[in-house]
CSV table of C-alpha atoms and ligand atoms in Angstrom, one decimal:
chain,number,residue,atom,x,y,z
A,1,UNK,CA,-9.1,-4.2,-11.8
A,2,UNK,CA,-10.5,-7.2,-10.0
A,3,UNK,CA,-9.6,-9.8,-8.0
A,4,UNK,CA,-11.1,-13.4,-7.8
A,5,UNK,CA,-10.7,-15.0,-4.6
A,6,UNK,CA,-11.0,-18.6,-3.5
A,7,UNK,CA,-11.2,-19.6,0.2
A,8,UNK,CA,-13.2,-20.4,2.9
A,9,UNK,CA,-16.9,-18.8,3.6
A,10,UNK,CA,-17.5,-20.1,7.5
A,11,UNK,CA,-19.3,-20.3,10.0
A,12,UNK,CA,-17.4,-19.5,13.4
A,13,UNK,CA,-17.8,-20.0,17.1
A,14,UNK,CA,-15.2,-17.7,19.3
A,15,UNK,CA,-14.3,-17.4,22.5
A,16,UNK,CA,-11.6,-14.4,23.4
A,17,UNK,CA,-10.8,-12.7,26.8
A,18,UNK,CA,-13.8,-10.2,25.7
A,19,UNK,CA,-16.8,-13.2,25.3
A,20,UNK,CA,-17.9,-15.7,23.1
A,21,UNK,CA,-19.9,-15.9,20.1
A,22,UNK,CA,-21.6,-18.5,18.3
A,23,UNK,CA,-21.6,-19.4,14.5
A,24,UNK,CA,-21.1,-15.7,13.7
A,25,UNK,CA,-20.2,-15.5,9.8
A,26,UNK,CA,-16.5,-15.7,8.9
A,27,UNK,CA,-14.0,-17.8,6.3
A,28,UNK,CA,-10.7,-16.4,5.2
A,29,UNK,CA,-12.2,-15.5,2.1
A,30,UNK,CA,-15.0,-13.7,3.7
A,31,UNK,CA,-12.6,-11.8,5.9
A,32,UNK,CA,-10.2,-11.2,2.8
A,33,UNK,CA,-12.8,-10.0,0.0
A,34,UNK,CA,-14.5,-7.6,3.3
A,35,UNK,CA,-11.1,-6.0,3.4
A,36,UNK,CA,-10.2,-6.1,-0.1
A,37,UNK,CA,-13.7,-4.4,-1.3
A,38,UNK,CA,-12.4,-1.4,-0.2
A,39,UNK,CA,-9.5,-0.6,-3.0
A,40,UNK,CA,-11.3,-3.1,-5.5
A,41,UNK,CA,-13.7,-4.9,-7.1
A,42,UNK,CA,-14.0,-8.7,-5.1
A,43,UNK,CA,-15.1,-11.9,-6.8
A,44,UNK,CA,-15.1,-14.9,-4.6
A,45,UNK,CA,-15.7,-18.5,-5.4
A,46,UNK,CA,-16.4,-20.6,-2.4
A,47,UNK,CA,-18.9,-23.2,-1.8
A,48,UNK,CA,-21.7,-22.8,1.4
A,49,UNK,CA,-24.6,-25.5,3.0
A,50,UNK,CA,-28.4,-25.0,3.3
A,51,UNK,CA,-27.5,-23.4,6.5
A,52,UNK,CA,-26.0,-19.9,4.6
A,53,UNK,CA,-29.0,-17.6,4.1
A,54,UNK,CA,-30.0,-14.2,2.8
A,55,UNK,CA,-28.8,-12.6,5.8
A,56,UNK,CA,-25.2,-13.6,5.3
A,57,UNK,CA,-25.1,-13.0,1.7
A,58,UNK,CA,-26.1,-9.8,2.2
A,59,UNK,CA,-23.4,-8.2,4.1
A,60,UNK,CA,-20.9,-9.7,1.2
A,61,UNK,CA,-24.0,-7.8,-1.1
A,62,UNK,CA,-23.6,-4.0,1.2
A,63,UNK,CA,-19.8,-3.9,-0.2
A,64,UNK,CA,-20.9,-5.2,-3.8
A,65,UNK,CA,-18.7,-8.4,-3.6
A,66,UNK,CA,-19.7,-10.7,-6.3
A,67,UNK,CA,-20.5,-14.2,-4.7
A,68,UNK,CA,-22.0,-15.6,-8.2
A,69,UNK,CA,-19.1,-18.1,-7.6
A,70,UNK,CA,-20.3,-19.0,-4.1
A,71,UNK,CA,-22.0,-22.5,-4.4
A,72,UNK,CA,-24.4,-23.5,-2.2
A,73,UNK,CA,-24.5,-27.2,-1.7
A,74,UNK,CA,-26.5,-29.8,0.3
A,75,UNK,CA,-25.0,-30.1,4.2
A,76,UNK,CA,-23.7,-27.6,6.3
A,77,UNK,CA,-21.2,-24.7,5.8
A,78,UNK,CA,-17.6,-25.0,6.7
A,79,UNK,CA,-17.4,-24.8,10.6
A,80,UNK,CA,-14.7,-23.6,12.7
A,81,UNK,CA,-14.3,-23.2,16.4
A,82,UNK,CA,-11.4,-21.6,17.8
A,83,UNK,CA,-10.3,-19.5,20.9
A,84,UNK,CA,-7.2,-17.0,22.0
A,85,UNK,CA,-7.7,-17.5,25.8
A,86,UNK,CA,-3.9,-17.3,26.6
A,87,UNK,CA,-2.7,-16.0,23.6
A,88,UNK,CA,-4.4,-13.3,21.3
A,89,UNK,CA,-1.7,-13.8,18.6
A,90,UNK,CA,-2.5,-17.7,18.0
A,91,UNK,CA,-5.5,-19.0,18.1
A,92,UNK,CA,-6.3,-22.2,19.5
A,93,UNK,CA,-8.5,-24.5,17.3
A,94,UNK,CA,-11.0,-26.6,19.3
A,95,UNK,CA,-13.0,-27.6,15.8
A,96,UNK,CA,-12.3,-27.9,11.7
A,97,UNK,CA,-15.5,-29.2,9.9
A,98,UNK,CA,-15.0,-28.8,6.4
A,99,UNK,CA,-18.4,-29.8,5.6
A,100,UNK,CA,-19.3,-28.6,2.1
A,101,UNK,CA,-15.5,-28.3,1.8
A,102,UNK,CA,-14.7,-31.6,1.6
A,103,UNK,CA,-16.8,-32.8,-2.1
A,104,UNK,CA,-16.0,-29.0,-3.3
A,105,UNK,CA,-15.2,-29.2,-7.4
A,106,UNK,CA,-14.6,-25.4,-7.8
A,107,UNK,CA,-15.9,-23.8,-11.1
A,108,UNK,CA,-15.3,-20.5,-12.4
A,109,UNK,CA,-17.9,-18.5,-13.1
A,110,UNK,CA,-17.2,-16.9,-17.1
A,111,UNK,CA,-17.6,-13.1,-15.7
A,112,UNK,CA,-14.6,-13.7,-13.2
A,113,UNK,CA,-12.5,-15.3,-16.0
A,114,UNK,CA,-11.4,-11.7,-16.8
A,115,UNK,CA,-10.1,-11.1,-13.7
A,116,UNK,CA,-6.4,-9.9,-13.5
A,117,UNK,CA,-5.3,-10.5,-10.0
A,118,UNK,CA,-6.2,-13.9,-8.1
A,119,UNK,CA,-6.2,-14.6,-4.2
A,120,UNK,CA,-5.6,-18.5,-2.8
A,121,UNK,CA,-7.1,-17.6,0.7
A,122,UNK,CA,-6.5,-20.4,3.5
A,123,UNK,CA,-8.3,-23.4,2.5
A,124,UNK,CA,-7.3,-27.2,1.0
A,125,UNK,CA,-4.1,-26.3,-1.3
A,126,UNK,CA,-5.8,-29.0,-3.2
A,127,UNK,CA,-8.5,-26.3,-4.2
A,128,UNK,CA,-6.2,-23.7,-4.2
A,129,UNK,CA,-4.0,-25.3,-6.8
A,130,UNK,CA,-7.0,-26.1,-9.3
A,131,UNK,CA,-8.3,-22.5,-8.8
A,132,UNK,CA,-4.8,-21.3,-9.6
A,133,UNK,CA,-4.4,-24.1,-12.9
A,134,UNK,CA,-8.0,-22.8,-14.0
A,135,UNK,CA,-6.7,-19.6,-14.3
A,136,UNK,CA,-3.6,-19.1,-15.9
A,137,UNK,CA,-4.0,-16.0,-17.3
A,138,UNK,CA,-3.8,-13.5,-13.9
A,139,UNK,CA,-1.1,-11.2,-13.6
A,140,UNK,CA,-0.6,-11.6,-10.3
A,141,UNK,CA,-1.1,-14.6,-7.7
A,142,UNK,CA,-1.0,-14.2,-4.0
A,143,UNK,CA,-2.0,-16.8,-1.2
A,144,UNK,CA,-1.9,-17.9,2.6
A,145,UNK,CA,-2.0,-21.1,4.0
A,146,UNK,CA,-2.5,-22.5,7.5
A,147,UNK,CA,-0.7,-24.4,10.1
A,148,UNK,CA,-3.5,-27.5,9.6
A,149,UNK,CA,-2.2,-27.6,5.6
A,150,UNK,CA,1.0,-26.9,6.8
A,151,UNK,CA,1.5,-30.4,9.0
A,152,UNK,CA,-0.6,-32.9,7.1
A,153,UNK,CA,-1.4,-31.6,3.6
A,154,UNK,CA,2.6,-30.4,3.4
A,155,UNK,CA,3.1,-32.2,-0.9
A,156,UNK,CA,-0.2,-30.1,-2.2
A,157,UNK,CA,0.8,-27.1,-0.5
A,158,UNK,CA,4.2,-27.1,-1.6
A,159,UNK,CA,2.6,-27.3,-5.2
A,160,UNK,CA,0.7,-24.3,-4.6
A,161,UNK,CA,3.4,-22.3,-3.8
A,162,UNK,CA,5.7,-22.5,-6.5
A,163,UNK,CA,2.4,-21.3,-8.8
A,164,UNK,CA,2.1,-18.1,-6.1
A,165,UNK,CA,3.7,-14.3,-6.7
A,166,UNK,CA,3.2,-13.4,-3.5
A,167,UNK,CA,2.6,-15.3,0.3
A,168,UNK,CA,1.6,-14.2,3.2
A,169,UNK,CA,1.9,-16.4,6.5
A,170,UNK,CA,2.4,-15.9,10.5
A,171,UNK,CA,5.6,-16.3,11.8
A,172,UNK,CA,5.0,-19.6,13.4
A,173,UNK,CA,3.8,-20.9,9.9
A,174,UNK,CA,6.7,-19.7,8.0
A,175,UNK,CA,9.3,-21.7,10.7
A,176,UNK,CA,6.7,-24.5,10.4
A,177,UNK,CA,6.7,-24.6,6.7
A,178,UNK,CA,10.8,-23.9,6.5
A,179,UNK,CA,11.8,-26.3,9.7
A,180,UNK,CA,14.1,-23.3,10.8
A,181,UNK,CA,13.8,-21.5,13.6
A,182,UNK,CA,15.6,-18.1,12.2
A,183,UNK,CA,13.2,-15.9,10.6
A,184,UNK,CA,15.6,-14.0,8.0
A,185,UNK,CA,16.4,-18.7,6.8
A,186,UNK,CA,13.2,-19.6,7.1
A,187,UNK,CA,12.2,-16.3,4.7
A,188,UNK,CA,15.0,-17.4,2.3
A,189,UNK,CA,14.3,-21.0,2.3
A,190,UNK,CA,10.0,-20.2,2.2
A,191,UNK,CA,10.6,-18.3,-1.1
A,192,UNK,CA,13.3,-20.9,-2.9
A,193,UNK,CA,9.7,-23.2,-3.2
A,194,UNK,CA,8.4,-20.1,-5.2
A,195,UNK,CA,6.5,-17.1,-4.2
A,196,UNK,CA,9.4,-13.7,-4.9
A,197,UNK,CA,7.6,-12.1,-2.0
A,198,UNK,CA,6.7,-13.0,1.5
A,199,UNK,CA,5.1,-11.4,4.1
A,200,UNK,CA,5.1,-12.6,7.5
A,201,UNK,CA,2.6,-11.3,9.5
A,202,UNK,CA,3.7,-11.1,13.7
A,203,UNK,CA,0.1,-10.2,15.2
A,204,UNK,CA,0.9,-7.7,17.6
A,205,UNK,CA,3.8,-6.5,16.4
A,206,UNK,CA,2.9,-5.9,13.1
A,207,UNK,CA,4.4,-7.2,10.0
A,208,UNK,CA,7.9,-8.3,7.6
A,209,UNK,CA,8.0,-7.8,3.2
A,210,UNK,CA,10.6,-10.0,1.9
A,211,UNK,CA,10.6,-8.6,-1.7
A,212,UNK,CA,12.9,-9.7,-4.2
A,213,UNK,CA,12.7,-6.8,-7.0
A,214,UNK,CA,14.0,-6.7,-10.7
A,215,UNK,CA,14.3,-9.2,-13.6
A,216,UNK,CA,15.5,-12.7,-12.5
A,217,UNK,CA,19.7,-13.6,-12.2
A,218,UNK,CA,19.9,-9.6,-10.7
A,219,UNK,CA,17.4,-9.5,-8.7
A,220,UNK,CA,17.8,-7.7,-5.1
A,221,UNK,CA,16.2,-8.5,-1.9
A,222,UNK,CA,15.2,-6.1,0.5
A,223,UNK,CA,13.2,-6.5,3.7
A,224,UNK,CA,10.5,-4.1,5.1
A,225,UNK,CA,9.2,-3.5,8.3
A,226,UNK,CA,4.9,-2.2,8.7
A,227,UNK,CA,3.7,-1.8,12.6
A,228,UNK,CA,1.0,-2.4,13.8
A,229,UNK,CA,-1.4,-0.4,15.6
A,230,UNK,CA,-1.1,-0.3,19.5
A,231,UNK,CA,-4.7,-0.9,20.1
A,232,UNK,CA,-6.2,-0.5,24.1
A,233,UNK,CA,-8.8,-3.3,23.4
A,234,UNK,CA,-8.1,-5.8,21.5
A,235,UNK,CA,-11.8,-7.8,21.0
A,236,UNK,CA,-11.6,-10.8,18.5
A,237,UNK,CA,-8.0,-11.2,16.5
A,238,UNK,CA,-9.9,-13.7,14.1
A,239,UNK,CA,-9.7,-12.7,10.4
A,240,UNK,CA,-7.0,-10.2,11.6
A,241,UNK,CA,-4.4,-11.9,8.8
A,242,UNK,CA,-7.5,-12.2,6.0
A,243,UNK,CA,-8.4,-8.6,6.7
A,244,UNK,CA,-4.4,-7.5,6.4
A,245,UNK,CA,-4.3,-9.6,3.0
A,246,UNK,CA,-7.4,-7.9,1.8
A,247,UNK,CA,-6.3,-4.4,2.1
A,248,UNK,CA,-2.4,-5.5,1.1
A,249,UNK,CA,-3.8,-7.2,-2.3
A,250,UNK,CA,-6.6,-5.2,-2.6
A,251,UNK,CA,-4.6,-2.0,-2.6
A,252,UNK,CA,-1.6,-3.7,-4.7
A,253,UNK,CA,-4.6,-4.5,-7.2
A,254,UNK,CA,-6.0,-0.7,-7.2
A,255,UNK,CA,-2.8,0.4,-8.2
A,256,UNK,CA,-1.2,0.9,-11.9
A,257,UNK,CA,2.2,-0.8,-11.6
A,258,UNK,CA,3.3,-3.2,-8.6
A,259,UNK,CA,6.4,-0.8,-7.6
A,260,UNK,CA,8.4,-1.1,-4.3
A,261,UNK,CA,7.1,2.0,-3.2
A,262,UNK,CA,3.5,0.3,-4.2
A,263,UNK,CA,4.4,-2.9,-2.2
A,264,UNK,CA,5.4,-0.9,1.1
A,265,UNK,CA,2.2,1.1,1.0
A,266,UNK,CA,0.3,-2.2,0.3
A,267,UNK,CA,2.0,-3.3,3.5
A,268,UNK,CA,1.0,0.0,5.9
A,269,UNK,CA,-2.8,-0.7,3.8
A,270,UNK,CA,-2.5,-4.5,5.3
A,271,UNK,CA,-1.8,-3.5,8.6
A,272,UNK,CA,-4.9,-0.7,8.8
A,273,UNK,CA,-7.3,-3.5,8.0
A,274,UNK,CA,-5.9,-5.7,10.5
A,275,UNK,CA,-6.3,-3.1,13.0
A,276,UNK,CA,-9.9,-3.0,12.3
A,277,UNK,CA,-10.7,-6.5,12.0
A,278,UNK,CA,-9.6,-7.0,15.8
A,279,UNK,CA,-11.8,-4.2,17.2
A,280,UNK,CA,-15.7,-6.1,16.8
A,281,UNK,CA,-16.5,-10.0,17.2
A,282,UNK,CA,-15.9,-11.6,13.5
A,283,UNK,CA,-16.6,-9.4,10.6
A,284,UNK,CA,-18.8,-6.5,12.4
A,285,UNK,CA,-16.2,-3.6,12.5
A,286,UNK,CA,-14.6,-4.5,8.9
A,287,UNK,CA,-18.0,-4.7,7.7
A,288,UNK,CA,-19.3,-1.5,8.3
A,289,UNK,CA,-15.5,0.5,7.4
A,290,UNK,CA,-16.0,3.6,5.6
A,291,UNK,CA,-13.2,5.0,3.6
A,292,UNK,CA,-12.6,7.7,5.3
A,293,UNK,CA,-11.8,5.7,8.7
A,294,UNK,CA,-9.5,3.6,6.4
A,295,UNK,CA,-7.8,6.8,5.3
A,296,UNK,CA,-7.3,8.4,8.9
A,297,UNK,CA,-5.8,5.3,10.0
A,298,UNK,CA,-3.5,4.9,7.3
A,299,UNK,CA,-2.8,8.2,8.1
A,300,UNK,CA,-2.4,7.6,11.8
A,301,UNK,CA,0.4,4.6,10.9
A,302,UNK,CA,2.5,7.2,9.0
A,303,UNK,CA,2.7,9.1,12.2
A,304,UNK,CA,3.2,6.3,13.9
A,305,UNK,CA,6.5,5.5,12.0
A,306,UNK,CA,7.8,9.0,10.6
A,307,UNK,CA,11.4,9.8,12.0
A,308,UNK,CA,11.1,13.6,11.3
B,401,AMP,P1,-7.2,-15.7,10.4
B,401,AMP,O1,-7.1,-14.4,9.6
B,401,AMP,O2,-6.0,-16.5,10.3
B,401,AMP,O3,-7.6,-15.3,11.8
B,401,AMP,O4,-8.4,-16.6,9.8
B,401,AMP,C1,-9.6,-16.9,10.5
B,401,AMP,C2,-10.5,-17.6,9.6
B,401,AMP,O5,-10.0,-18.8,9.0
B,401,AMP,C3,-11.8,-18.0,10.3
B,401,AMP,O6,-12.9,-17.2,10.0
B,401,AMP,C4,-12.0,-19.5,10.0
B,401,AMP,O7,-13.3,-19.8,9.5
B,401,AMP,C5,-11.0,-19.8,8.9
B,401,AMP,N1,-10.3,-21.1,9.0
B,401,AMP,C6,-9.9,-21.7,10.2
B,401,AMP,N2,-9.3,-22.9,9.9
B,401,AMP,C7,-9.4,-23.0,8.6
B,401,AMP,C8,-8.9,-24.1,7.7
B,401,AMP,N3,-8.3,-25.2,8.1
B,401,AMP,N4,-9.1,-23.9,6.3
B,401,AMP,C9,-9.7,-22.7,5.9
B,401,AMP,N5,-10.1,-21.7,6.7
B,401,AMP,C10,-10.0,-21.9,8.0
């Protein structure tokens, strides 16, 4: 199984309570195809400037991501610059430079056209929603979006989202997007413009599945609850939600049939790449995971959570 993932490939500067760092390589799809690498095979289409090298492309190389869809165009590479100095479950953005981003005509490479699962990672719904047309085929569509899309780019996203399966936002986007302050409303009224399954990730405190199971007219909606991990140090939360999308899509994709039970341990799967994300500065701890650390700490969550 693969997944083909379009987003953004980054550059970012960060400043947290633990230090700063400067242009260190990140993106939502870099983040999310990371994560994702883990359960299955990653295929991203992105576009980067004459400032991406060899260096960069190689840690997307270690985890054998194919980046034969990642353009590289004349200018510089997305830029973002962003900090969490009062609050480590919002970041505050100080800089958006699309760069590259802004002329991006995304093509799809003919090796990813086989591709059965497909990930809209944060970027211009504008992209996402030709990615998405450009591949009608997938069996299964999942996305996230961005309080910046959500305020000013509000017609294209809303587009997007009726062509999505599956969307996962922060709690602050999903009352953004909804205009309702009441989680369980704004989860009702989110999925009526089209994905049958939201997640809505709450930093910290870990994360909600709205799931509506079974064929259309008898469906049934049920709600479930995935911690998250009470870390002592909590470095850099950037990529936290890219990283918790890669290992809930990535393990959704690894598995034969999208159950329930499937969906809930995609969930607990989200949550352990979060986790990790949040321990280094930008991609250094998800980069360097080994599957056995992924698998004691999905371990460690069931512990976490198990009532007998
Ligand atoms: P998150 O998982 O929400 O912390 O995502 C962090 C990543 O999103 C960073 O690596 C940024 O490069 C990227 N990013 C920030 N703003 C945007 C935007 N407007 N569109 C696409 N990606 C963005």
């Amino acid at each position: 199984m693969a997944i083909t993932v379009v987003g953004s490939v980054a550059y970012d500067s960060i400043e947290t309570p633990a230090g700063r760092r400067e242009r260190c390589l990140g993106g939502a799809a870099t983040y999310f195809s990371l994560a994702a690498s883990f359960f299955t095979d990653v295929r991203v289409i992105a576009v980067v400037g004459e400032d991406f090298g060899p260096e960069q492309d190689a840690v997307f190389q270690k985890r054998n991501i194919d980046i034969r869809g990642i353009e590289r165009a004349p200018g510089k590479s997305f830029f973002w610059e962003g900090s969490y100095l009062d609050n480590l479950n919002e970041a505050k953005t100080h800089t958006t430079d699309l760069n590259v981003f802004a002329l991006f005509e995304p093509k799809i490479p003919e090796s990813y056209r086989d591709s059965e699962f497909l990930f809209l990672a944060n970027i211009d719904p504008v992209l996402q929603r030709r990615v998405r047309e450009a591949m009608p085929d997938v069996k299964l569509v999942a996305g996230d979006t961005m309080n910046y899309w959500i305020k000013d780019h509000k017609p294209a996203l809303l587009e997007v989202l009726k062509g999505l399966d599956i969307l996962l936002i922060n709690d602050t986007e999903a009352r953004m997007l909804a205009g309702n302050n009441n989680l369980v409303q704004a989860a009702r009224a989110v999925m009526a413009m089209g994905p049958s399954s939201l997640v809505i990730k709450h930093g910290e405190y870990g994360a909600t599945l709205f799931h509506k199971t079974g064929p259309k007219g008898e469906s049934v909606e049920r709600t479930f609850k995935a911690p998250a991990l009470p870390l002592e140090e909590v470095v850099d939360p950037t990529g936290a939600g890219d990283s918790f999308a890669g290992g809930f899509f990535g393990y959704l994709a690894s598995q034969p049939e999208p159950t329930p039970a499937v969906y809930r341990r995609a969930m607990f799967y989200g949550s352990v790449m979060g986790s990790f994300a949040v321990q280094r500065f930008g991609t250094e701890r998800i980069a360097e995971l080994s599957r056995k650390e992924i698998d004691d700490r999905f371990t460690q969550f069931r512990e976490l959570t198990h009532l007998d």
